[in-house]
CSV table of C-alpha atoms in Angstrom, one decimal:
chain,number,residue,atom,x,y,z
A,1,MET,CA,112.2,81.7,99.2
A,2,GLU,CA,111.0,78.0,98.1
A,3,TYR,CA,109.1,77.2,101.5
A,4,ASN,CA,108.2,73.0,100.3
A,5,GLY,CA,109.8,70.9,102.0
A,6,LYS,CA,112.2,73.6,104.1
A,7,LYS,CA,112.5,73.2,107.5
A,8,ALA,CA,111.2,76.1,109.4
A,9,LEU,CA,111.7,77.5,112.9
A,10,VAL,CA,109.5,80.1,114.1
A,11,CYS,CA,109.6,82.1,117.5
A,12,GLY,CA,107.0,82.8,119.4
A,13,MET,CA,103.7,81.7,120.3
A,14,ALA,CA,101.8,84.7,120.4
A,15,ARG,CA,99.4,85.4,117.5
A,16,SER,CA,101.6,87.2,114.7
A,17,GLY,CA,103.6,83.6,115.1
A,18,ILE,CA,101.1,81.5,114.8
A,19,ALA,CA,100.2,83.1,111.9
A,20,ALA,CA,102.8,82.3,110.3
A,21,ALA,CA,103.3,78.6,111.7
A,22,LYS,CA,100.5,78.1,109.9
A,23,LEU,CA,101.4,79.5,106.8
A,24,LEU,CA,104.2,77.5,106.5
A,25,ASN,CA,102.6,74.9,107.3
A,26,ARG,CA,99.9,75.1,104.5
A,27,LEU,CA,102.7,76.2,101.5
A,28,GLY,CA,104.6,72.8,102.8
A,29,ALA,CA,107.0,73.6,105.3
A,30,ARG,CA,108.3,71.3,108.1
A,31,VAL,CA,107.5,73.6,111.3
A,32,THR,CA,108.1,74.0,114.5
A,33,LEU,CA,106.8,76.3,117.0
A,34,GLN,CA,108.8,77.7,119.7
A,35,ASP,CA,107.6,79.9,123.0
A,36,MET,CA,109.4,80.6,126.6
A,37,LYS,CA,106.3,78.1,128.0
A,38,LYS,CA,106.3,75.9,129.6
A,39,ARG,CA,103.6,72.7,127.9
A,40,GLU,CA,101.2,73.8,130.4
A,41,GLU,CA,100.9,77.7,129.7
A,42,ILE,CA,100.0,76.4,126.4
A,43,SER,CA,96.4,77.2,125.2
A,44,ALA,CA,94.2,74.5,124.0
A,45,ASP,CA,93.8,75.9,120.8
A,46,VAL,CA,97.8,76.3,120.2
A,47,LEU,CA,98.4,72.5,121.0
A,48,ALA,CA,96.1,71.8,118.7
A,49,LEU,CA,97.8,72.5,116.0
A,50,GLU,CA,100.2,69.3,116.4
A,51,GLY,CA,97.3,67.8,114.5
A,52,GLU,CA,97.9,69.5,111.4
A,53,GLY,CA,101.9,67.8,111.7
A,54,ILE,CA,102.9,71.2,113.4
A,55,VAL,CA,105.9,70.6,116.2
A,56,LEU,CA,105.5,72.5,119.5
A,57,TYR,CA,109.0,73.2,121.6
A,58,THR,CA,108.3,74.7,124.3
A,59,GLY,CA,109.8,76.0,128.0
A,60,ALA,CA,112.9,76.4,126.7
A,61,ASN,CA,114.7,78.5,123.8
A,62,PRO,CA,115.9,76.5,120.6
A,63,ASP,CA,118.9,76.3,121.4
A,64,GLU,CA,119.8,72.7,120.5
A,65,ILE,CA,117.6,72.9,117.4
A,66,ALA,CA,118.7,76.5,115.7
A,67,CYS,CA,121.4,75.5,113.4
A,68,ALA,CA,119.3,72.4,112.0
A,69,GLN,CA,116.8,74.8,110.4
A,70,ASP,CA,116.9,76.3,107.1
A,71,LEU,CA,114.6,79.5,108.1
A,72,ILE,CA,114.2,81.5,111.2
A,73,VAL,CA,111.1,83.5,111.8
A,74,LEU,CA,110.9,85.3,115.0
A,75,SER,CA,107.8,87.3,115.8
A,76,PRO,CA,108.2,90.8,117.3
A,77,GLY,CA,108.7,90.3,120.8
A,78,ILE,CA,111.8,87.9,120.2
A,79,PRO,CA,115.3,89.5,121.2
A,80,CYS,CA,117.3,89.6,118.1
A,81,ASP,CA,119.9,90.0,120.8
A,82,LEU,CA,119.4,86.2,122.0
A,83,PRO,CA,122.6,83.3,121.5
A,84,PHE,CA,121.0,81.1,119.2
A,85,ILE,CA,119.7,84.2,116.3
A,86,ALA,CA,123.1,84.9,116.1
A,87,ALA,CA,124.2,81.3,116.3
A,88,ALA,CA,122.1,80.5,113.1
A,89,GLU,CA,123.4,83.8,111.3
A,90,ALA,CA,126.7,82.1,111.3
A,91,ALA,CA,126.3,79.4,110.1
A,92,GLY,CA,123.9,81.1,106.7
A,93,ILE,CA,120.4,79.7,107.9
A,94,ALA,CA,117.4,83.0,107.3
A,95,VAL,CA,116.4,84.9,110.0
A,96,ILE,CA,113.6,87.1,109.4
A,97,SER,CA,110.9,88.5,110.8
A,98,GLU,CA,106.9,87.9,110.3
A,99,VAL,CA,106.1,90.4,108.5
A,100,GLU,CA,109.2,90.0,105.8
A,101,LEU,CA,108.2,86.7,105.7
A,102,ALA,CA,104.1,87.3,104.5
A,103,TYR,CA,106.2,90.0,101.9
A,104,SER,CA,108.0,87.7,100.1
A,105,LEU,CA,104.4,85.9,99.4
A,106,THR,CA,102.9,89.5,98.5
A,107,PRO,CA,101.4,89.7,95.0
A,108,CYS,CA,100.1,93.5,94.7
A,109,PRO,CA,101.9,97.3,96.5
A,110,ILE,CA,102.2,97.7,99.8
A,111,THR,CA,101.8,100.9,102.2
A,112,ALA,CA,103.8,100.8,105.0
A,113,ILE,CA,103.0,103.1,108.2
A,114,THR,CA,105.9,103.7,111.7
A,115,GLY,CA,106.6,106.4,113.8
A,116,THR,CA,105.9,106.5,117.6
A,117,ASN,CA,102.7,107.5,117.7
A,118,GLY,CA,99.6,107.4,115.6
A,119,LYS,CA,100.1,104.5,114.1
A,120,THR,CA,96.9,102.4,114.4
A,121,THR,CA,94.7,105.8,114.3
A,122,THR,CA,96.6,106.8,110.4
A,123,THR,CA,96.5,102.9,109.8
A,124,THR,CA,93.2,102.9,110.0
A,125,LEU,CA,92.9,105.7,108.7
A,126,THR,CA,94.9,104.9,105.3
A,127,GLY,CA,92.7,101.7,105.3
A,128,GLU,CA,89.1,103.2,104.6
A,129,ILE,CA,90.9,105.7,102.3
A,130,MET,CA,92.6,102.7,100.5
A,131,LYS,CA,89.3,101.1,99.9
A,132,THR,CA,87.0,102.9,98.3
A,133,ALA,CA,89.3,102.1,95.3
A,134,TYR,CA,91.3,98.5,96.4
A,135,SER,CA,87.9,97.1,98.1
A,136,GLY,CA,90.7,93.7,98.8
A,137,THR,CA,93.1,96.1,100.7
A,138,ALA,CA,94.4,94.1,104.3
A,139,VAL,CA,94.9,95.6,106.8
A,140,VAL,CA,97.5,94.5,108.8
A,141,GLY,CA,100.8,94.4,111.2
A,142,ASN,CA,100.8,95.7,114.0
A,143,ILE,CA,97.5,96.2,114.0
A,144,GLY,CA,96.9,93.3,115.6
A,145,VAL,CA,96.4,91.5,112.8
A,146,PRO,CA,98.7,89.3,111.2
A,147,TYR,CA,100.0,89.7,107.9
A,148,SER,CA,100.6,86.2,107.8
A,149,GLU,CA,97.3,85.5,108.1
A,150,GLU,CA,95.8,88.0,105.3
A,151,VAL,CA,98.7,87.3,102.5
A,152,GLU,CA,96.9,84.3,100.9
A,153,ARG,CA,94.1,85.7,99.8
A,154,LEU,CA,95.4,89.2,97.5
A,155,THR,CA,95.8,89.0,94.3
A,156,GLU,CA,97.5,91.7,91.6
A,157,LYS,CA,94.0,93.8,91.7
A,158,ASP,CA,94.4,94.7,96.2
A,159,TRP,CA,96.8,96.5,98.2
A,160,VAL,CA,98.1,95.9,102.1
A,161,VAL,CA,97.6,98.9,103.8
A,162,ALA,CA,100.7,98.4,106.8
A,163,GLU,CA,101.2,99.2,110.4
A,164,ILE,CA,105.0,98.2,111.0
A,165,SER,CA,106.7,98.7,114.4
A,166,SER,CA,110.7,99.2,114.9
A,167,PHE,CA,110.8,95.6,116.1
A,168,GLN,CA,108.9,93.5,113.0
A,169,MET,CA,111.4,96.0,111.2
A,170,GLU,CA,114.5,94.2,112.6
A,171,LYS,CA,114.8,91.2,110.9
A,172,ALA,CA,113.3,92.5,107.7
A,173,LYS,CA,115.6,91.9,105.0
A,174,GLU,CA,113.8,92.6,101.5
A,175,PHE,CA,110.6,94.4,102.3
A,176,HIS,CA,109.7,97.0,99.7
A,177,PRO,CA,106.8,99.0,100.3
A,178,HIS,CA,105.5,101.3,97.0
A,179,ILE,CA,104.4,104.2,99.7
A,180,SER,CA,106.1,104.3,103.1
A,181,ALA,CA,105.3,106.7,106.3
A,182,VAL,CA,107.1,108.2,109.5
A,183,LEU,CA,105.1,110.0,111.7
A,184,ASN,CA,107.7,111.2,114.6
A,185,ILE,CA,110.1,109.8,116.3
A,186,THR,CA,110.1,110.2,120.1
A,187,PRO,CA,112.1,108.2,122.7
A,188,ASP,CA,110.3,104.7,122.8
A,189,HIS,CA,111.7,101.0,123.4
A,190,LEU,CA,115.0,101.6,124.7
A,191,ASN,CA,114.6,98.6,126.8
A,192,ARG,CA,115.3,97.0,123.3
A,193,HIS,CA,117.2,99.2,121.3
A,194,LYS,CA,119.5,100.6,123.8
A,195,THR,CA,120.1,103.3,122.0
A,196,MET,CA,118.3,106.0,119.5
A,197,ASP,CA,120.4,105.6,116.8
A,198,VAL,CA,118.9,102.5,116.6
A,199,TYR,CA,115.3,102.9,117.7
A,200,ILE,CA,115.2,106.1,114.5
A,201,ALA,CA,117.0,103.1,112.4
A,202,MET,CA,115.7,100.1,112.7
A,203,LYS,CA,112.1,102.8,111.9
A,204,GLU,CA,114.3,104.3,108.9
A,205,ARG,CA,114.4,100.3,107.2
A,206,VAL,CA,110.5,101.4,106.7
A,207,PHE,CA,111.7,103.3,103.5
A,208,ALA,CA,115.1,101.2,102.7
A,209,LYS,CA,114.4,98.9,99.7
A,210,GLN,CA,112.0,102.0,97.9
A,211,THR,CA,113.3,103.4,94.8
A,212,ALA,CA,112.5,106.7,93.1
A,213,GLU,CA,109.4,105.7,91.4
A,214,ASP,CA,107.5,105.2,95.2
A,215,PHE,CA,106.6,107.8,98.3
A,216,CYS,CA,107.4,108.7,101.3
A,217,ILE,CA,106.1,110.4,103.1
A,218,LEU,CA,107.1,112.4,106.3
A,219,ASN,CA,106.6,114.5,109.4
A,220,HIS,CA,108.1,118.2,108.2
A,221,GLY,CA,107.6,118.9,111.8
A,222,ASP,CA,109.4,116.2,113.4
A,223,ALA,CA,113.6,117.0,113.0
A,224,ALA,CA,115.0,113.1,113.0
A,225,CYS,CA,111.8,112.5,110.2
A,226,ARG,CA,112.8,115.8,108.5
A,227,LYS,CA,116.4,114.6,108.2
A,228,MET,CA,115.1,111.1,106.6
A,229,ALA,CA,114.1,113.2,104.0
A,230,ASP,CA,118.1,112.7,102.5
A,231,LYS,CA,118.0,109.5,103.6
A,232,THR,CA,115.8,107.8,100.8
A,233,ALA,CA,115.2,106.9,97.3
A,234,ALA,CA,111.8,108.2,97.7
A,235,LYS,CA,109.8,110.8,96.4
A,236,VAL,CA,109.3,112.8,99.6
A,237,PHE,CA,105.9,114.1,100.5
A,238,PHE,CA,106.0,116.0,103.8
A,239,PHE,CA,103.4,117.2,105.8
A,240,ASP,CA,103.6,119.5,108.7
A,241,SER,CA,101.3,120.8,111.9
A,242,SER,CA,103.2,123.6,112.5
A,243,GLU,CA,104.8,125.5,109.4
A,244,ARG,CA,103.1,126.6,105.4
A,245,LEU,CA,104.7,124.1,103.2
A,246,ALA,CA,105.1,125.0,99.0
A,247,GLU,CA,104.4,121.1,98.9
A,248,GLY,CA,103.5,119.0,100.7
A,249,ILE,CA,100.0,118.8,102.6
A,250,TYR,CA,100.4,120.9,105.9
A,251,LEU,CA,97.8,122.6,108.5
A,252,ASP,CA,97.2,126.7,108.4
A,253,GLY,CA,94.7,127.6,111.3
A,254,ASP,CA,91.1,125.2,111.0
A,255,ALA,CA,92.5,124.2,107.1
A,256,ILE,CA,94.6,121.2,106.2
A,257,GLU,CA,95.5,122.4,102.5
A,258,VAL,CA,97.2,120.2,100.0
A,259,ARG,CA,99.9,121.4,97.5
A,260,TRP,CA,100.9,118.9,95.2
A,261,GLY,CA,101.7,118.4,91.4
A,262,ALA,CA,98.6,119.9,90.1
A,263,ILE,CA,96.8,120.0,93.5
A,264,ASN,CA,96.5,123.2,95.3
A,265,GLU,CA,93.2,123.8,97.8
A,266,THR,CA,91.9,123.2,101.1
A,267,LEU,CA,91.2,119.3,101.5
A,268,ILE,CA,89.3,120.0,105.4
A,269,HIS,CA,88.6,122.2,108.1
A,270,VAL,CA,89.6,120.9,111.0
A,271,ASP,CA,86.2,121.3,112.4
A,272,GLU,CA,84.1,118.3,110.2
A,273,LEU,CA,86.9,116.0,111.5
A,274,GLN,CA,85.6,113.3,114.7
A,275,ILE,CA,88.6,113.3,115.9
A,276,LEU,CA,90.9,115.4,118.4
A,277,GLY,CA,93.5,116.9,118.6
A,278,VAL,CA,96.5,118.3,116.7
A,279,HIS,CA,98.3,114.5,116.3
A,280,ASN,CA,95.0,113.5,114.6
A,281,TYR,CA,95.2,115.9,112.5
A,282,GLU,CA,98.7,115.1,111.8
A,283,ASN,CA,97.8,111.9,110.9
A,284,VAL,CA,94.9,112.8,108.7
A,285,MET,CA,98.0,114.2,106.5
A,286,ALA,CA,99.6,111.6,106.8
A,287,ALA,CA,96.3,108.9,105.6
A,288,ALA,CA,95.7,112.1,102.9
A,289,ALA,CA,98.8,112.3,101.2
A,290,MET,CA,99.1,108.5,101.2
A,291,GLY,CA,95.9,108.0,100.0
A,292,ILE,CA,96.3,110.8,97.2
A,293,CYS,CA,100.0,109.0,96.3
A,294,ALA,CA,98.5,106.0,94.9
A,295,GLY,CA,95.8,107.7,93.5
A,296,ILE,CA,92.2,108.2,95.5
A,297,ALA,CA,90.6,111.4,94.6
A,298,LEU,CA,90.6,114.3,97.0
A,299,ASP,CA,87.1,114.5,97.0
A,300,THR,CA,87.2,110.4,97.9
A,301,ILE,CA,89.7,111.0,100.8
A,302,ARG,CA,87.4,113.8,102.1
A,303,THR,CA,84.3,111.7,102.4
A,304,VAL,CA,86.5,109.5,104.3
A,305,LEU,CA,88.1,112.1,106.8
A,306,LYS,CA,84.6,113.1,107.3
A,307,GLY,CA,83.1,110.2,108.6
A,308,PHE,CA,86.1,108.7,110.8
A,309,ALA,CA,85.5,108.6,114.2
A,310,GLY,CA,88.9,107.1,114.9
A,311,VAL,CA,90.1,103.8,116.8
A,312,ALA,CA,89.5,101.7,119.9
A,313,HIS,CA,91.8,103.2,122.9
A,314,ARG,CA,93.1,106.4,121.3
A,315,ILE,CA,91.6,108.7,123.4
A,316,GLU,CA,88.2,106.9,122.4
A,317,TYR,CA,85.0,108.6,124.5
A,318,VAL,CA,83.7,106.5,126.5
A,319,ALA,CA,80.6,108.0,128.9
A,320,THR,CA,79.3,111.2,130.6
A,321,VAL,CA,79.0,110.1,134.0
A,322,ASP,CA,77.4,113.0,136.5
A,323,GLY,CA,78.9,115.6,134.2
A,324,VAL,CA,82.4,113.7,134.2
A,325,ASP,CA,84.3,112.7,130.8
A,326,TYR,CA,85.3,109.0,130.5
A,327,TYR,CA,88.3,108.6,127.8
A,328,ASN,CA,90.1,105.5,127.2
A,329,ASP,CA,93.8,107.0,126.1
A,330,SER,CA,95.0,102.9,127.2
A,331,LYS,CA,97.0,102.4,123.6
A,332,GLY,CA,99.3,105.6,125.0
A,333,THR,CA,101.7,103.4,126.0
A,334,ASN,CA,104.8,105.9,126.2
A,335,VAL,CA,105.5,109.7,126.7
A,336,ASP,CA,104.5,111.5,123.6
A,337,ALA,CA,101.7,109.4,123.5
A,338,SER,CA,99.7,109.9,126.8
A,339,ILE,CA,101.3,114.2,126.4
A,340,ARG,CA,99.1,114.1,123.1
A,341,ALA,CA,96.6,112.8,124.8
A,342,VAL,CA,95.9,115.5,127.4
A,343,LEU,CA,96.9,118.6,125.4
A,344,ALA,CA,94.4,117.5,123.2
A,345,MET,CA,92.0,117.8,126.8
A,346,LYS,CA,89.5,120.8,127.0
A,347,LYS,CA,88.7,120.5,130.7
A,348,PRO,CA,90.0,118.7,134.0
A,349,ILE,CA,91.9,116.1,135.0
A,350,VAL,CA,91.5,113.2,136.3
A,351,LEU,CA,94.9,110.8,135.5
A,352,ILE,CA,96.2,107.3,135.6
A,353,GLY,CA,99.3,106.7,135.1
A,354,GLY,CA,102.3,104.3,135.1
A,355,GLY,CA,102.5,100.2,134.5
A,356,TYR,CA,105.8,98.4,133.0
A,357,ASP,CA,108.7,100.9,133.0
A,358,LYS,CA,110.1,100.5,129.2
A,359,GLY,CA,113.6,103.2,130.8
A,360,SER,CA,111.6,106.7,129.7
A,361,SER,CA,112.1,109.8,131.1
A,362,PHE,CA,109.1,111.2,132.6
A,363,ASP,CA,109.7,114.2,132.8
A,364,GLU,CA,107.7,115.2,129.7
A,365,TRP,CA,105.1,114.9,130.4
A,366,THR,CA,104.5,115.5,134.4
A,367,LYS,CA,106.3,118.8,133.9
A,368,LEU,CA,102.8,119.5,131.7
A,369,PHE,CA,100.6,118.9,134.9
A,370,PRO,CA,100.3,121.7,136.8
A,371,GLY,CA,97.1,123.9,135.6
A,372,ARG,CA,96.2,120.8,133.6
A,373,VAL,CA,95.5,117.6,136.0
A,374,LYS,CA,93.2,118.0,139.2
A,375,HIS,CA,95.0,114.0,140.5
A,376,LEU,CA,97.2,111.8,139.4
A,377,VAL,CA,96.3,107.9,140.1
A,378,LEU,CA,99.5,105.9,139.9
A,379,ILE,CA,99.7,101.8,139.2
A,380,GLY,CA,102.1,99.9,138.5
A,381,VAL,CA,105.5,99.3,138.8
A,382,THR,CA,106.4,103.0,137.8
A,383,ALA,CA,104.0,104.5,139.9
A,384,PRO,CA,107.2,105.6,142.2
A,385,LYS,CA,108.7,106.5,139.4
A,386,VAL,CA,106.2,108.8,137.7
A,387,ARG,CA,105.3,110.6,141.4
A,388,ALA,CA,109.4,111.5,141.9
A,389,SER,CA,108.9,113.3,138.3
A,390,ALA,CA,105.6,114.6,139.4
A,391,GLU,CA,106.5,115.9,142.7
A,392,LYS,CA,110.2,117.8,140.8
A,393,PHE,CA,107.5,120.6,139.1
A,394,GLY,CA,105.7,120.9,141.8
A,395,PHE,CA,103.1,118.3,141.6
A,396,THR,CA,101.0,116.9,144.2
A,397,ALA,CA,97.4,115.9,143.8
A,398,ILE,CA,98.8,112.2,143.4
A,399,SER,CA,97.3,108.6,144.6
A,400,ASP,CA,98.5,105.2,144.4
A,401,CYS,CA,97.0,102.2,144.1
A,402,GLU,CA,97.3,98.2,144.1
A,403,THR,CA,94.3,97.3,142.0
A,404,PHE,CA,93.3,98.9,138.4
A,405,ALA,CA,88.9,98.6,139.6
A,406,GLU,CA,90.3,100.8,142.6
A,407,ALA,CA,92.7,103.5,140.1
A,408,VAL,CA,89.6,104.0,138.0
A,409,ASP,CA,86.9,104.5,141.2
A,410,LEU,CA,89.3,106.6,142.8
A,411,CYS,CA,88.9,108.7,139.5
A,412,ARG,CA,85.4,108.7,139.9
A,413,GLU,CA,85.8,109.7,143.6
A,414,LYS,CA,87.9,113.0,142.5
A,415,ALA,CA,86.0,114.1,139.3
A,416,GLU,CA,83.4,116.8,139.8
A,417,ASP,CA,81.2,117.9,136.8
A,418,GLY,CA,82.8,119.1,134.4
A,419,ASP,CA,86.2,117.3,134.7
A,420,CYS,CA,87.5,114.4,132.5
A,421,VAL,CA,88.9,110.8,133.4
A,422,LEU,CA,91.3,110.3,131.7
A,423,LEU,CA,93.7,106.6,131.5
A,424,SER,CA,96.5,107.6,129.1
A,425,PRO,CA,99.6,104.8,131.6
A,426,ALA,CA,102.8,106.5,129.1
A,427,CYS,CA,103.5,102.7,129.8
A,428,ALA,CA,102.8,99.7,128.3
A,429,SER,CA,100.4,97.6,129.7
A,430,TRP,CA,102.8,93.8,131.0
A,431,GLY,CA,102.6,92.4,134.3
A,432,MET,CA,99.2,93.7,134.9
A,433,PHE,CA,97.6,93.1,131.9
A,434,ASP,CA,97.5,90.9,129.2
A,435,ASN,CA,97.7,94.1,126.0
A,436,TYR,CA,97.0,97.6,126.4
A,437,GLU,CA,93.7,96.7,124.7
A,438,GLN,CA,92.9,94.7,128.1
A,439,ARG,CA,93.5,97.3,129.9
A,440,GLY,CA,91.3,99.2,128.0
A,441,ASP,CA,88.5,97.2,128.0
A,442,MET,CA,88.5,97.0,131.8
A,443,PHE,CA,88.1,101.3,132.3
A,444,LYS,CA,85.4,101.0,129.4
A,445,GLU,CA,83.7,98.1,131.1
A,446,GLN,CA,84.1,99.8,134.4
A,447,VAL,CA,82.7,103.0,133.5
A,448,ARG,CA,79.4,102.0,131.4
A,449,GLY,CA,79.2,99.8,135.3
A,450,TYR,CA,78.6,103.4,136.2
A,451,LEU,CA,75.9,103.7,134.0
A,452,LYS,CA,73.8,101.8,135.3
């Protein structure tokens, strides 16, 4: 699509929307940037965009102007069932995601990673692998760097590694990565997608446009992912942490083995890795598979794996205070992620849980508590729901706190030498924090303060 001279409406003034608006403005479009926030709630940096010729539309949905546009771009946080979107599409106006906008301008191959959990770790690791051969690799998407922010610098000699959420796929039309990956599927974001079938369908869009010339990395041990092998035209590369595969990459005891084409060898032993837990071994396998499909040598992949220390906010070791290890898993924003964090801990756990309610059941998480969790400290609106779930399984060592700082202090009080304190809320951060990063950073700052 030619953007010069077009009337473009960008919805959402978070980072992705701002990046999309700036991109379209540089391409010559007549841009309106909309948000439900009132003008007095908008930051000075966003207000400054008016000086660049971008029109700000604040405090309301854009019902009155939507059908006057040539193009509408949605930030990931914008629900796709709003009336103005239906009206615009009925009028023949293109409504696309920010990822789709950036994709339309991308001159190089793309690796796209989705799934419920492990996306950020796998994307970061895949980016490090790809950078060994493509120094201009852009690591973008749901990981925190908008795709639209990076796309203009890319050339045919570069590579994109993108973390893709289900929200970003809702209005993707032609998005076509050369390598895709679906890491796992567990219930999440049902407050938006309503059903698991819809949620899975959004994940499957990551490979919808792929052909037999492309590759799709799938979790053989996840039933929903395994079924996707019959739905993609791409060459499927399976990974599995519990079963040996005739073809693919799998965990065999403490060794990760590769059986792919002419490759038949051990990639690495897990004690050579710096990241903990079977879920992280799955992330390693997925990232390695993507590197192999991109033609990266196994020795190079092996070197990157040995040096990878993980990502912030994902079972991130913070400090040891009075014999107690503190771990920040603020990115554990759903039940499955927090299950993985609990299972990765090797010591009795004092656990911080709770937050924004995404409509999930907590039973699969809380039934693990007896024998593993020493004390549970709850925050946020889901606290009563998590408490009720835990009590169903006979777990009653539970406290509630009004503030996050109180919760961290209480954990310090409850934990003893030889225990660990784990922030893994199984809930989103909204309502108490701007995002999970802010929540994790506050945890780390408070814990490090205990060392002083």
